[in-house]
């Protein structure tokens, strides 16, 4: 499942080494949330609002992988550049996620809608053996150069 990283992220100055591999079970969403919170807030010192949003969006991507990918495990990666963070959920399915229309009374199907609304960017990279669904968020208070 280790395809080539997206070019700009090869040069991250602070990246989580490797990939956390988690079982494709609903309780893995909680593990993923704790890992993201630990990395973003405790290790990198990012503000709570950025951390909370990243935790929520990661949980949504993990939920999609668990519910739709049909795999035994999935991978979680977190990367950071000076002014951006990137969270990736990798799974062996090549089926692309789709953002469904959201209606007021819907109780599910809002995950990618949230990702689209709250992330700076998001997308899917097809890998030789699966895909990486990712989102990026700007880290406030930092400038691009």
GROMACS .gro file of N, CA and C in nm:
model
  435
    1UNK      N    1   0.080  -0.118   0.000
    1UNK     CA    2   0.000   0.000   0.000
    1UNK      C    3   0.086   0.125   0.000
    2UNK      N    4   0.213   0.115  -0.005
    2UNK     CA    5   0.300   0.232  -0.001
    2UNK      C    6   0.329   0.280  -0.142
    3UNK      N    7   0.245   0.369  -0.192
    3UNK     CA    8   0.270   0.431  -0.321
    3UNK      C    9   0.356   0.554  -0.301
    4UNK      N   10   0.396   0.616  -0.411
    4UNK     CA   11   0.479   0.736  -0.398
    4UNK      C   12   0.399   0.850  -0.337
    5UNK      N   13   0.460   0.927  -0.245
    5UNK     CA   14   0.389   1.040  -0.185
    5UNK      C   15   0.366   1.149  -0.288
    6UNK      N   16   0.267   1.231  -0.265
    6UNK     CA   17   0.242   1.346  -0.349
    6UNK      C   18   0.363   1.438  -0.338
    7UNK      N   19   0.410   1.488  -0.449
    7UNK     CA   20   0.538   1.558  -0.456
    7UNK      C   21   0.564   1.660  -0.347
    8UNK      N   22   0.477   1.761  -0.322
    8UNK     CA   23   0.514   1.861  -0.221
    8UNK      C   24   0.531   1.803  -0.082
    9UNK      N   25   0.469   1.691  -0.055
    9UNK     CA   26   0.473   1.635   0.080
    9UNK      C   27   0.596   1.549   0.103
   10UNK      N   28   0.673   1.523  -0.004
   10UNK     CA   29   0.799   1.453   0.015
   10UNK      C   30   0.896   1.538   0.096
   11UNK      N   31   0.877   1.668   0.093
   11UNK     CA   32   0.971   1.762   0.154
   11UNK      C   33   0.924   1.813   0.289
   12UNK      N   34   0.836   1.742   0.354
   12UNK     CA   35   0.786   1.790   0.482
   12UNK      C   36   0.901   1.800   0.582
   13UNK      N   37   0.893   1.903   0.665
   13UNK     CA   38   0.999   1.919   0.764
   13UNK      C   39   0.968   1.845   0.892
   14UNK      N   40   0.844   1.800   0.907
   14UNK     CA   41   0.808   1.727   1.028
   14UNK      C   42   0.693   1.633   0.992
   15UNK      N   43   0.725   1.508   0.969
   15UNK     CA   44   0.622   1.412   0.929
   15UNK      C   45   0.623   1.295   1.026
   16UNK      N   46   0.509   1.240   1.043
   16UNK     CA   47   0.496   1.120   1.123
   16UNK      C   48   0.573   1.011   1.051
   17UNK      N   49   0.665   0.943   1.117
   17UNK     CA   50   0.742   0.842   1.046
   17UNK      C   51   0.653   0.726   1.005
   18UNK      N   52   0.643   0.704   0.876
   18UNK     CA   53   0.567   0.591   0.827
   18UNK      C   54   0.418   0.609   0.833
   19UNK      N   55   0.353   0.500   0.859
   19UNK     CA   56   0.208   0.495   0.852
   19UNK      C   57   0.156   0.410   0.967
   20UNK      N   58   0.054   0.461   1.036
   20UNK     CA   59  -0.012   0.380   1.139
   20UNK      C   60  -0.110   0.289   1.067
   21UNK      N   61  -0.099   0.159   1.088
   21UNK     CA   62  -0.191   0.063   1.026
   21UNK      C   63  -0.290   0.019   1.132
   22UNK      N   64  -0.418   0.038   1.101
   22UNK     CA   65  -0.524   0.011   1.196
   22UNK      C   66  -0.622  -0.091   1.138
   23UNK      N   67  -0.681  -0.173   1.225
   23UNK     CA   68  -0.780  -0.269   1.175
   23UNK      C   69  -0.905  -0.196   1.126
   24UNK      N   70  -0.965  -0.250   1.024
   24UNK     CA   71  -1.084  -0.188   0.966
   24UNK      C   72  -1.207  -0.223   1.048
   25UNK      N   73  -1.215  -0.159   1.165
   25UNK     CA   74  -1.327  -0.177   1.258
   25UNK      C   75  -1.371  -0.041   1.308
   26UNK      N   76  -1.498  -0.025   1.345
   26UNK     CA   77  -1.547   0.105   1.389
   26UNK      C   78  -1.466   0.167   1.502
   27UNK      N   79  -1.417   0.086   1.596
   27UNK     CA   80  -1.341   0.142   1.708
   27UNK      C   81  -1.207   0.202   1.667
   28UNK      N   82  -1.161   0.174   1.546
   28UNK     CA   83  -1.037   0.235   1.498
   28UNK      C   84  -1.051   0.384   1.475
   29UNK      N   85  -1.174   0.433   1.458
   29UNK     CA   86  -1.193   0.578   1.443
   29UNK      C   87  -1.147   0.649   1.570
   30UNK      N   88  -1.176   0.592   1.687
   30UNK     CA   89  -1.131   0.652   1.813
   30UNK      C   90  -0.980   0.650   1.826
   31UNK      N   91  -0.918   0.541   1.783
   31UNK     CA   92  -0.771   0.532   1.786
   31UNK      C   93  -0.712   0.639   1.694
   32UNK      N   94  -0.768   0.652   1.574
   32UNK     CA   95  -0.719   0.752   1.479
   32UNK      C   96  -0.734   0.893   1.535
   33UNK      N   97  -0.847   0.921   1.600
   33UNK     CA   98  -0.867   1.054   1.660
   33UNK      C   99  -0.760   1.082   1.765
   34UNK      N  100  -0.732   0.984   1.850
   34UNK     CA  101  -0.630   1.005   1.954
   34UNK      C  102  -0.491   1.025   1.892
   35UNK      N  103  -0.459   0.951   1.787
   35UNK     CA  104  -0.329   0.967   1.722
   35UNK      C  105  -0.315   1.106   1.661
   36UNK      N  106  -0.419   1.152   1.593
   36UNK     CA  107  -0.414   1.285   1.530
   36UNK      C  108  -0.403   1.393   1.637
   37UNK      N  109  -0.484   1.384   1.742
   37UNK     CA  110  -0.478   1.483   1.850
   37UNK      C  111  -0.339   1.486   1.913
   38UNK      N  112  -0.284   1.369   1.939
   38UNK     CA  113  -0.152   1.362   2.000
   38UNK      C  114  -0.046   1.428   1.913
   39UNK      N  115  -0.050   1.400   1.783
   39UNK     CA  116   0.052   1.456   1.693
   39UNK      C  117   0.033   1.606   1.677
   40UNK      N  118  -0.087   1.650   1.646
   40UNK     CA  119  -0.109   1.791   1.614
   40UNK      C  120  -0.100   1.881   1.737
   41UNK      N  121  -0.162   1.843   1.843
   41UNK     CA  122  -0.166   1.931   1.960
   41UNK      C  123  -0.046   1.910   2.053
   42UNK      N  124  -0.021   1.787   2.090
   42UNK     CA  125   0.083   1.761   2.189
   42UNK      C  126   0.224   1.767   2.131
   43UNK      N  127   0.243   1.714   2.010
   43UNK     CA  128   0.379   1.714   1.955
   43UNK      C  129   0.410   1.841   1.878
   44UNK      N  130   0.315   1.884   1.792
   44UNK     CA  131   0.342   2.000   1.708
   44UNK      C  132   0.292   2.130   1.770
   45UNK      N  133   0.213   2.126   1.876
   45UNK     CA  134   0.166   2.245   1.944
   45UNK      C  135   0.067   2.329   1.864
   46UNK      N  136  -0.009   2.266   1.776
   46UNK     CA  137  -0.107   2.341   1.697
   46UNK      C  138  -0.227   2.379   1.784
   47UNK      N  139  -0.295   2.487   1.750
   47UNK     CA  140  -0.406   2.535   1.833
   47UNK      C  141  -0.522   2.435   1.836
   48UNK      N  142  -0.600   2.440   1.945
   48UNK     CA  143  -0.711   2.346   1.960
   48UNK      C  144  -0.812   2.348   1.846
   49UNK      N  145  -0.842   2.466   1.789
   49UNK     CA  146  -0.941   2.469   1.681
   49UNK      C  147  -0.892   2.394   1.557
   50UNK      N  148  -0.764   2.408   1.524
   50UNK     CA  149  -0.707   2.333   1.411
   50UNK      C  150  -0.707   2.184   1.443
   51UNK      N  151  -0.663   2.151   1.563
   51UNK     CA  152  -0.658   2.011   1.604
   51UNK      C  153  -0.797   1.949   1.602
   52UNK      N  154  -0.895   2.016   1.660
   52UNK     CA  155  -1.030   1.961   1.666
   52UNK      C  156  -1.088   1.937   1.527
   53UNK      N  157  -1.065   2.032   1.435
   53UNK     CA  158  -1.116   2.015   1.299
   53UNK      C  159  -1.047   1.898   1.230
   54UNK      N  160  -0.915   1.888   1.245
   54UNK     CA  161  -0.842   1.777   1.183
   54UNK      C  162  -0.887   1.643   1.240
   55UNK      N  163  -0.913   1.638   1.370
   55UNK     CA  164  -0.960   1.515   1.435
   55UNK      C  165  -1.096   1.475   1.376
   56UNK      N  166  -1.187   1.571   1.364
   56UNK     CA  167  -1.318   1.544   1.306
   56UNK      C  168  -1.308   1.493   1.163
   57UNK      N  169  -1.229   1.561   1.080
   57UNK     CA  170  -1.219   1.522   0.940
   57UNK      C  171  -1.150   1.387   0.924
   58UNK      N  172  -1.049   1.360   1.005
   58UNK     CA  173  -0.984   1.229   1.001
   58UNK      C  174  -1.084   1.120   1.037
   59UNK      N  175  -1.165   1.145   1.137
   59UNK     CA  176  -1.267   1.048   1.178
   59UNK      C  177  -1.363   1.018   1.063
   60UNK      N  178  -1.398   1.120   0.986
   60UNK     CA  179  -1.488   1.100   0.872
   60UNK      C  180  -1.421   1.014   0.765
   61UNK      N  181  -1.294   1.041   0.735
   61UNK     CA  182  -1.224   0.961   0.634
   61UNK      C  183  -1.206   0.817   0.680
   62UNK      N  184  -1.175   0.799   0.808
   62UNK     CA  185  -1.161   0.664   0.864
   62UNK      C  186  -1.295   0.591   0.856
   63UNK      N  187  -1.404   0.660   0.891
   63UNK     CA  188  -1.535   0.598   0.882
   63UNK      C  189  -1.567   0.551   0.742
   64UNK      N  190  -1.532   0.631   0.642
   64UNK     CA  191  -1.553   0.589   0.503
   64UNK      C  192  -1.471   0.466   0.468
   65UNK      N  193  -1.345   0.465   0.511
   65UNK     CA  194  -1.259   0.350   0.481
   65UNK      C  195  -1.313   0.224   0.548
   66UNK      N  196  -1.354   0.234   0.672
   66UNK     CA  197  -1.406   0.118   0.745
   66UNK      C  198  -1.536   0.069   0.681
   67UNK      N  199  -1.624   0.161   0.647
   67UNK     CA  200  -1.755   0.124   0.597
   67UNK      C  201  -1.754   0.078   0.452
   68UNK      N  202  -1.667   0.136   0.367
   68UNK     CA  203  -1.679   0.113   0.224
   68UNK      C  204  -1.562   0.042   0.157
   69UNK      N  205  -1.444   0.038   0.218
   69UNK     CA  206  -1.327  -0.015   0.147
   69UNK      C  207  -1.322  -0.167   0.145
   70UNK      N  208  -1.384  -0.232   0.239
   70UNK     CA  209  -1.383  -0.377   0.240
   70UNK      C  210  -1.247  -0.438   0.266
   71UNK      N  211  -1.165  -0.372   0.344
   71UNK     CA  212  -1.030  -0.420   0.372
   71UNK      C  213  -1.019  -0.465   0.517
   72UNK      N  214  -0.913  -0.539   0.547
   72UNK     CA  215  -0.887  -0.580   0.685
   72UNK      C  216  -0.818  -0.470   0.765
   73UNK      N  217  -0.737  -0.389   0.695
   73UNK     CA  218  -0.663  -0.281   0.760
   73UNK      C  219  -0.665  -0.158   0.669
   74UNK      N  220  -0.636  -0.042   0.728
   74UNK     CA  221  -0.615   0.080   0.651
   74UNK      C  222  -0.498   0.153   0.714
   75UNK      N  223  -0.443   0.248   0.643
   75UNK     CA  224  -0.328   0.324   0.692
   75UNK      C  225  -0.365   0.468   0.719
   76UNK      N  226  -0.300   0.527   0.819
   76UNK     CA  227  -0.319   0.667   0.853
   76UNK      C  228  -0.183   0.735   0.853
   77UNK      N  229  -0.174   0.847   0.782
   77UNK     CA  230  -0.052   0.927   0.778
   77UNK      C  231  -0.086   1.071   0.809
   78UNK      N  232   0.004   1.136   0.880
   78UNK     CA  233  -0.010   1.278   0.909
   78UNK      C  234   0.121   1.345   0.872
   79UNK      N  235   0.111   1.451   0.796
   79UNK     CA  236   0.231   1.523   0.753
   79UNK      C  237   0.211   1.672   0.777
   80UNK      N  238   0.323   1.741   0.788
   80UNK     CA  239   0.316   1.885   0.813
   80UNK      C  240   0.425   1.957   0.737
   81UNK      N  241   0.386   2.068   0.678
   81UNK     CA  242   0.481   2.166   0.628
   81UNK      C  243   0.464   2.289   0.715
   82UNK      N  244   0.543   2.390   0.692
   82UNK     CA  245   0.540   2.508   0.779
   82UNK      C  246   0.398   2.562   0.794
   83UNK      N  247   0.321   2.570   0.686
   83UNK     CA  248   0.192   2.637   0.693
   83UNK      C  249   0.074   2.546   0.658
   84UNK      N  250   0.096   2.417   0.647
   84UNK     CA  251  -0.011   2.323   0.614
   84UNK      C  252   0.006   2.194   0.692
   85UNK      N  253  -0.105   2.126   0.716
   85UNK     CA  254  -0.101   1.987   0.761
   85UNK      C  255  -0.177   1.905   0.658
   86UNK      N  256  -0.144   1.780   0.650
   86UNK     CA  257  -0.210   1.687   0.557
   86UNK      C  258  -0.234   1.557   0.632
   87UNK      N  259  -0.359   1.509   0.627
   87UNK     CA  260  -0.394   1.379   0.684
   87UNK      C  261  -0.441   1.289   0.571
   88UNK      N  262  -0.391   1.167   0.570
   88UNK     CA  263  -0.425   1.072   0.464
   88UNK      C  264  -0.475   0.943   0.526
   89UNK      N  265  -0.578   0.887   0.465
   89UNK     CA  266  -0.626   0.754   0.500
   89UNK      C  267  -0.610   0.669   0.374
   90UNK      N  268  -0.530   0.563   0.386
   90UNK     CA  269  -0.499   0.477   0.271
   90UNK      C  270  -0.567   0.342   0.289
   91UNK      N  271  -0.630   0.296   0.181
   91UNK     CA  272  -0.693   0.164   0.185
   91UNK      C  273  -0.672   0.095   0.051
   92UNK      N  274  -0.692  -0.036   0.044
   92UNK     CA  275  -0.662  -0.110  -0.078
   92UNK      C  276  -0.772  -0.103  -0.185
   93UNK      N  277  -0.882  -0.035  -0.159
   93UNK     CA  278  -0.989  -0.024  -0.259
   93UNK      C  279  -0.957   0.089  -0.357
   94UNK      N  280  -0.988   0.068  -0.482
   94UNK     CA  281  -0.971   0.174  -0.581
   94UNK      C  282  -1.104   0.243  -0.612
   95UNK      N  283  -1.208   0.207  -0.539
   95UNK     CA  284  -1.338   0.273  -0.555
   95UNK      C  285  -1.328   0.414  -0.499
   96UNK      N  286  -1.367   0.510  -0.578
   96UNK     CA  287  -1.356   0.650  -0.537
   96UNK      C  288  -1.473   0.690  -0.449
   97UNK      N  289  -1.445   0.767  -0.343
   97UNK     CA  290  -1.554   0.819  -0.261
   97UNK      C  291  -1.630   0.926  -0.338
   98UNK      N  292  -1.758   0.938  -0.309
   98UNK     CA  293  -1.834   1.045  -0.374
   98UNK      C  294  -1.910   1.124  -0.269
   99UNK      N  295  -1.917   1.252  -0.293
   99UNK     CA  296  -1.988   1.343  -0.202
   99UNK      C  297  -2.134   1.344  -0.244
  100UNK      N  298  -2.220   1.302  -0.153
  100UNK     CA  299  -2.363   1.295  -0.180
  100UNK      C  300  -2.430   1.427  -0.144
  101UNK      N  301  -2.541   1.457  -0.210
  101UNK     CA  302  -2.617   1.575  -0.166
  101UNK      C  303  -2.666   1.554  -0.023
  102UNK      N  304  -2.667   1.661   0.054
  102UNK     CA  305  -2.707   1.652   0.194
  102UNK      C  306  -2.840   1.723   0.212
  103UNK      N  307  -2.933   1.652   0.277
  103UNK     CA  308  -3.063   1.711   0.308
  103UNK      C  309  -3.073   1.726   0.459
  104UNK      N  310  -3.161   1.814   0.505
  104UNK     CA  311  -3.172   1.847   0.647
  104UNK      C  312  -3.196   1.726   0.736
  105UNK      N  313  -3.275   1.630   0.693
  105UNK     CA  314  -3.312   1.518   0.779
  105UNK      C  315  -3.221   1.397   0.764
  106UNK      N  316  -3.118   1.406   0.680
  106UNK     CA  317  -3.026   1.294   0.663
  106UNK      C  318  -2.950   1.268   0.793
  107UNK      N  319  -2.936   1.141   0.830
  107UNK     CA  320  -2.862   1.106   0.950
  107UNK      C  321  -2.724   1.048   0.917
  108UNK      N  322  -2.696   1.025   0.789
  108UNK     CA  323  -2.564   0.979   0.748
  108UNK      C  324  -2.533   1.039   0.611
  109UNK      N  325  -2.411   1.016   0.564
  109UNK     CA  326  -2.372   1.066   0.433
  109UNK      C  327  -2.319   1.208   0.433
  110UNK      N  328  -2.287   1.261   0.551
  110UNK     CA  329  -2.240   1.399   0.561
  110UNK      C  330  -2.088   1.410   0.568
  111UNK      N  331  -2.017   1.299   0.577
  111UNK     CA  332  -1.873   1.302   0.601
  111UNK      C  333  -1.794   1.382   0.500
  112UNK      N  334  -1.808   1.351   0.372
  112UNK     CA  335  -1.732   1.424   0.272
  112UNK      C  336  -1.783   1.567   0.256
  113UNK      N  337  -1.908   1.590   0.288
  113UNK     CA  338  -1.960   1.727   0.288
  113UNK      C  339  -1.885   1.810   0.395
  114UNK      N  340  -1.866   1.752   0.513
  114UNK     CA  341  -1.788   1.820   0.618
  114UNK      C  342  -1.644   1.843   0.575
  115UNK      N  343  -1.584   1.740   0.516
  115UNK     CA  344  -1.446   1.753   0.470
  115UNK      C  345  -1.436   1.866   0.368
  116UNK      N  346  -1.530   1.869   0.274
  116UNK     CA  347  -1.530   1.972   0.171
  116UNK      C  348  -1.547   2.112   0.231
  117UNK      N  349  -1.631   2.125   0.333
  117UNK     CA  350  -1.656   2.255   0.395
  117UNK      C  351  -1.541   2.303   0.483
  118UNK      N  352  -1.475   2.212   0.555
  118UNK     CA  353  -1.381   2.253   0.659
  118UNK      C  354  -1.234   2.244   0.619
  119UNK      N  355  -1.201   2.160   0.521
  119UNK     CA  356  -1.061   2.146   0.480
  119UNK      C  357  -1.026   2.254   0.379
  120UNK      N  358  -0.899   2.289   0.375
  120UNK     CA  359  -0.852   2.381   0.271
  120UNK      C  360  -0.862   2.317   0.134
  121UNK      N  361  -0.825   2.191   0.128
  121UNK     CA  362  -0.832   2.109   0.006
  121UNK      C  363  -0.851   1.965   0.048
  122UNK      N  364  -0.905   1.884  -0.041
  122UNK     CA  365  -0.912   1.741  -0.017
  122UNK      C  366  -0.915   1.672  -0.151
  123UNK      N  367  -0.884   1.544  -0.149
  123UNK     CA  368  -0.886   1.470  -0.274
  123UNK      C  369  -0.856   1.323  -0.252
  124UNK      N  370  -0.839   1.256  -0.363
  124UNK     CA  371  -0.809   1.113  -0.363
  124UNK      C  372  -0.696   1.089  -0.462
  125UNK      N  373  -0.593   1.019  -0.420
  125UNK     CA  374  -0.485   0.976  -0.508
  125UNK      C  375  -0.497   0.827  -0.527
  126UNK      N  376  -0.505   0.783  -0.653
  126UNK     CA  377  -0.503   0.640  -0.680
  126UNK      C  378  -0.360   0.591  -0.669
  127UNK      N  379  -0.343   0.480  -0.600
  127UNK     CA  380  -0.213   0.419  -0.578
  127UNK      C  381  -0.209   0.287  -0.656
  128UNK      N  382  -0.093   0.227  -0.673
  128UNK     CA  383  -0.087   0.100  -0.746
  128UNK      C  384  -0.179  -0.008  -0.686
  129UNK      N  385  -0.197  -0.004  -0.555
  129UNK     CA  386  -0.281  -0.105  -0.489
  129UNK      C  387  -0.379  -0.038  -0.394
  130UNK      N  388  -0.460   0.053  -0.444
  130UNK     CA  389  -0.559   0.117  -0.359
  130UNK      C  390  -0.564   0.267  -0.381
  131UNK      N  391  -0.595   0.339  -0.274
  131UNK     CA  392  -0.608   0.484  -0.284
  131UNK      C  393  -0.570   0.550  -0.153
  132UNK      N  394  -0.544   0.677  -0.161
  132UNK     CA  395  -0.522   0.762  -0.045
  132UNK      C  396  -0.623   0.874  -0.052
  133UNK      N  397  -0.711   0.881   0.047
  133UNK     CA  398  -0.806   0.992   0.058
  133UNK      C  399  -0.748   1.087   0.160
  134UNK      N  400  -0.736   1.214   0.126
  134UNK     CA  401  -0.661   1.306   0.209
  134UNK      C  402  -0.733   1.441   0.220
  135UNK      N  403  -0.693   1.515   0.321
  135UNK     CA  404  -0.732   1.656   0.330
  135UNK      C  405  -0.613   1.735   0.379
  136UNK      N  406  -0.613   1.862   0.345
  136UNK     CA  407  -0.510   1.954   0.389
  136UNK      C  408  -0.576   2.073   0.456
  137UNK      N  409  -0.508   2.126   0.556
  137UNK     CA  410  -0.556   2.244   0.628
  137UNK      C  411  -0.440   2.341   0.648
  138UNK      N  412  -0.468   2.467   0.628
  138UNK     CA  413  -0.368   2.570   0.655
  138UNK      C  414  -0.354   2.586   0.806
  139UNK      N  415  -0.232   2.605   0.851
  139UNK     CA  416  -0.206   2.631   0.992
  139UNK      C  417  -0.207   2.782   1.010
  140UNK      N  418  -0.304   2.836   1.086
  140UNK     CA  419  -0.315   2.981   1.100
  140UNK      C  420  -0.196   3.042   1.170
  141UNK      N  421  -0.174   3.169   1.139
  141UNK     CA  422  -0.066   3.242   1.204
  141UNK      C  423   0.069   3.218   1.143
  142UNK      N  424   0.072   3.144   1.036
  142UNK     CA  425   0.199   3.118   0.969
  142UNK      C  426   0.188   3.172   0.828
  143UNK      N  427   0.298   3.212   0.771
  143UNK     CA  428   0.295   3.271   0.639
  143UNK      C  429   0.359   3.179   0.537
  144UNK      N  430   0.310   3.188   0.416
  144UNK     CA  431   0.370   3.113   0.306
  144UNK      C  432   0.490   3.190   0.255
  145UNK      N  433   0.590   3.118   0.210
  145UNK     CA  434   0.704   3.185   0.148
  145UNK      C  435   0.728   3.127   0.012
   0.00000   0.00000   0.00000
